[in-house]
Short mmCIF file of C-alpha atoms in Angstrom, two decimals:
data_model
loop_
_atom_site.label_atom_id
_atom_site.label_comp_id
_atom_site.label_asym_id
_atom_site.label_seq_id
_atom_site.Cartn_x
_atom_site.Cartn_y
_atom_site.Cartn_z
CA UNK A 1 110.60 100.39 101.99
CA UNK A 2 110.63 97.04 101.60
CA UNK A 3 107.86 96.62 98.72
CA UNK A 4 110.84 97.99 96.69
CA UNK A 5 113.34 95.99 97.66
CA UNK A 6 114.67 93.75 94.69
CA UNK A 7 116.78 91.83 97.14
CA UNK A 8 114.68 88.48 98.32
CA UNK A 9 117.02 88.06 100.82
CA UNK A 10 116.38 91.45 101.96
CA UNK A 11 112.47 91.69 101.04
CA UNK A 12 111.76 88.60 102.81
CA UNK A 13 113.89 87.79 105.88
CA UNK A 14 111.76 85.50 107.61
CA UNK A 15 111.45 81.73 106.66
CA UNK A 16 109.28 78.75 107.76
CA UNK A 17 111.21 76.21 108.92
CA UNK A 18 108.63 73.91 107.84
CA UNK A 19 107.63 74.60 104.11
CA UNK A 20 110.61 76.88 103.34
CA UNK A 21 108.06 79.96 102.49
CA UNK A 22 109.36 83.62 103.18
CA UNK A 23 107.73 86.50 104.62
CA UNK A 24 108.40 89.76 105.02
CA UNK A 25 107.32 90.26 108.43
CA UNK A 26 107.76 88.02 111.52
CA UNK A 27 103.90 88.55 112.43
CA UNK A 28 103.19 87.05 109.34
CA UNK A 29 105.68 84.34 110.23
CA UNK A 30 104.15 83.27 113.04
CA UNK A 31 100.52 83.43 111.96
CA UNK A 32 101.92 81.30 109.15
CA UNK A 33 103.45 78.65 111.99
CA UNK A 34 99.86 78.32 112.89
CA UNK A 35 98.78 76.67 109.71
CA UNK A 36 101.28 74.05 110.58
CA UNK A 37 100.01 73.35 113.80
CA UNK A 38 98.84 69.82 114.59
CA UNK A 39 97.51 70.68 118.25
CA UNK A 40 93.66 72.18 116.85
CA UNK A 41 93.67 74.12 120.08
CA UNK A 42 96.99 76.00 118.95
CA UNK A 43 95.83 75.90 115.34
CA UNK A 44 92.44 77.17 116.87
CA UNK A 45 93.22 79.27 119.91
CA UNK A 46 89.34 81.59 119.75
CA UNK A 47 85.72 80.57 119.71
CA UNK A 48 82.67 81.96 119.29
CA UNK A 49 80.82 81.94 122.63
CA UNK A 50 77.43 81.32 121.23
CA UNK A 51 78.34 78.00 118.72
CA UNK A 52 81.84 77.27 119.65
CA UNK A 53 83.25 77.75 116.27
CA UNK A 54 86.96 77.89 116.55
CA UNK A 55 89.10 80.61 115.03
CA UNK A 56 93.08 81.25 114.22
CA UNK A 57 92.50 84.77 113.74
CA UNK A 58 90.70 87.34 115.40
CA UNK A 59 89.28 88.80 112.43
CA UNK A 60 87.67 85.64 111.50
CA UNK A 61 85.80 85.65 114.67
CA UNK A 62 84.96 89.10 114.45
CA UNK A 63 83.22 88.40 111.43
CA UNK A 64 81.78 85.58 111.84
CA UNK A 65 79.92 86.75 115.05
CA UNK A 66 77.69 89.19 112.34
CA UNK A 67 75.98 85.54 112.14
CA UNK A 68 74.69 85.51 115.26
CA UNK A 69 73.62 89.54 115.08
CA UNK A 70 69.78 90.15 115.23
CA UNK A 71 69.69 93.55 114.41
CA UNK A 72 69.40 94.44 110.70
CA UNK A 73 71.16 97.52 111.38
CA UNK A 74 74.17 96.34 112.81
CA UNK A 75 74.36 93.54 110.32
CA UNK A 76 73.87 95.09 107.24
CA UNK A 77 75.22 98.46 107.61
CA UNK A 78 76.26 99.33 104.07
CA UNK A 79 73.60 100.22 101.60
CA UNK A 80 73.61 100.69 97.91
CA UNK A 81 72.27 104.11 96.97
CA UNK A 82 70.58 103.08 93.70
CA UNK A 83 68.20 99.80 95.09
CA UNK A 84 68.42 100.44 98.90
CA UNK A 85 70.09 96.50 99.19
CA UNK A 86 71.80 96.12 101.82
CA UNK A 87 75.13 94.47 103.06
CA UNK A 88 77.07 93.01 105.79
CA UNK A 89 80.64 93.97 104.18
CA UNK A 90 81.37 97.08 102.03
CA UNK A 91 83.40 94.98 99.84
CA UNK A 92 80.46 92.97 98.95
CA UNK A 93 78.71 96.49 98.36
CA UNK A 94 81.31 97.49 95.84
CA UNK A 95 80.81 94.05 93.90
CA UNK A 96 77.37 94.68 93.81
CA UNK A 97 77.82 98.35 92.14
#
């Protein structure tokens, strides 16, 4: 497993060509590559369809379209037991408790 490995050479194969930072996976290489991007539409490849945000990562969009959601039940689906608050990310519920 390589969370265990003492080795950096080992641990962290891949490098940036660019800033000389190592990673551990080559997906996480080449998400990195995109922060060194100076084409926005590379450095940006997804939008939002409804304010034309731009987006590296899928994630990102996926979140950030809860913006745009109308329904309170799909936007806030966690809810704290004690005061009935509610939240659009269960991390932000377990700050709250």
């Amino acid at each position: 497993m390589l969370t265990h490995e003492s080795n950096p050479e080992l641990r962290y194969p891949f490098t940036c060509g660019s800033c000389q930072n190592k990673f551990t996976w080559k997906s996480d290489l080449r998400k990195h590559m995109l922060t060194h991007a100076s084409n926005l539409d590379l450095k940006y490849p997804l939008a939002c369809e409804l304010c034309q945000k731009k987006f590296t990562y899928k994630r990102s969009l996926r979140k950030h379209m809860l913006t745009h959601e109308s329904n309170p039940e799909l936007k806030y689906p966690f809810t704290c037991n004690s005061c009935q608050k509610k939240f659009t990310w269960k991390s932000d519920l377990r700050k709250h408790m």
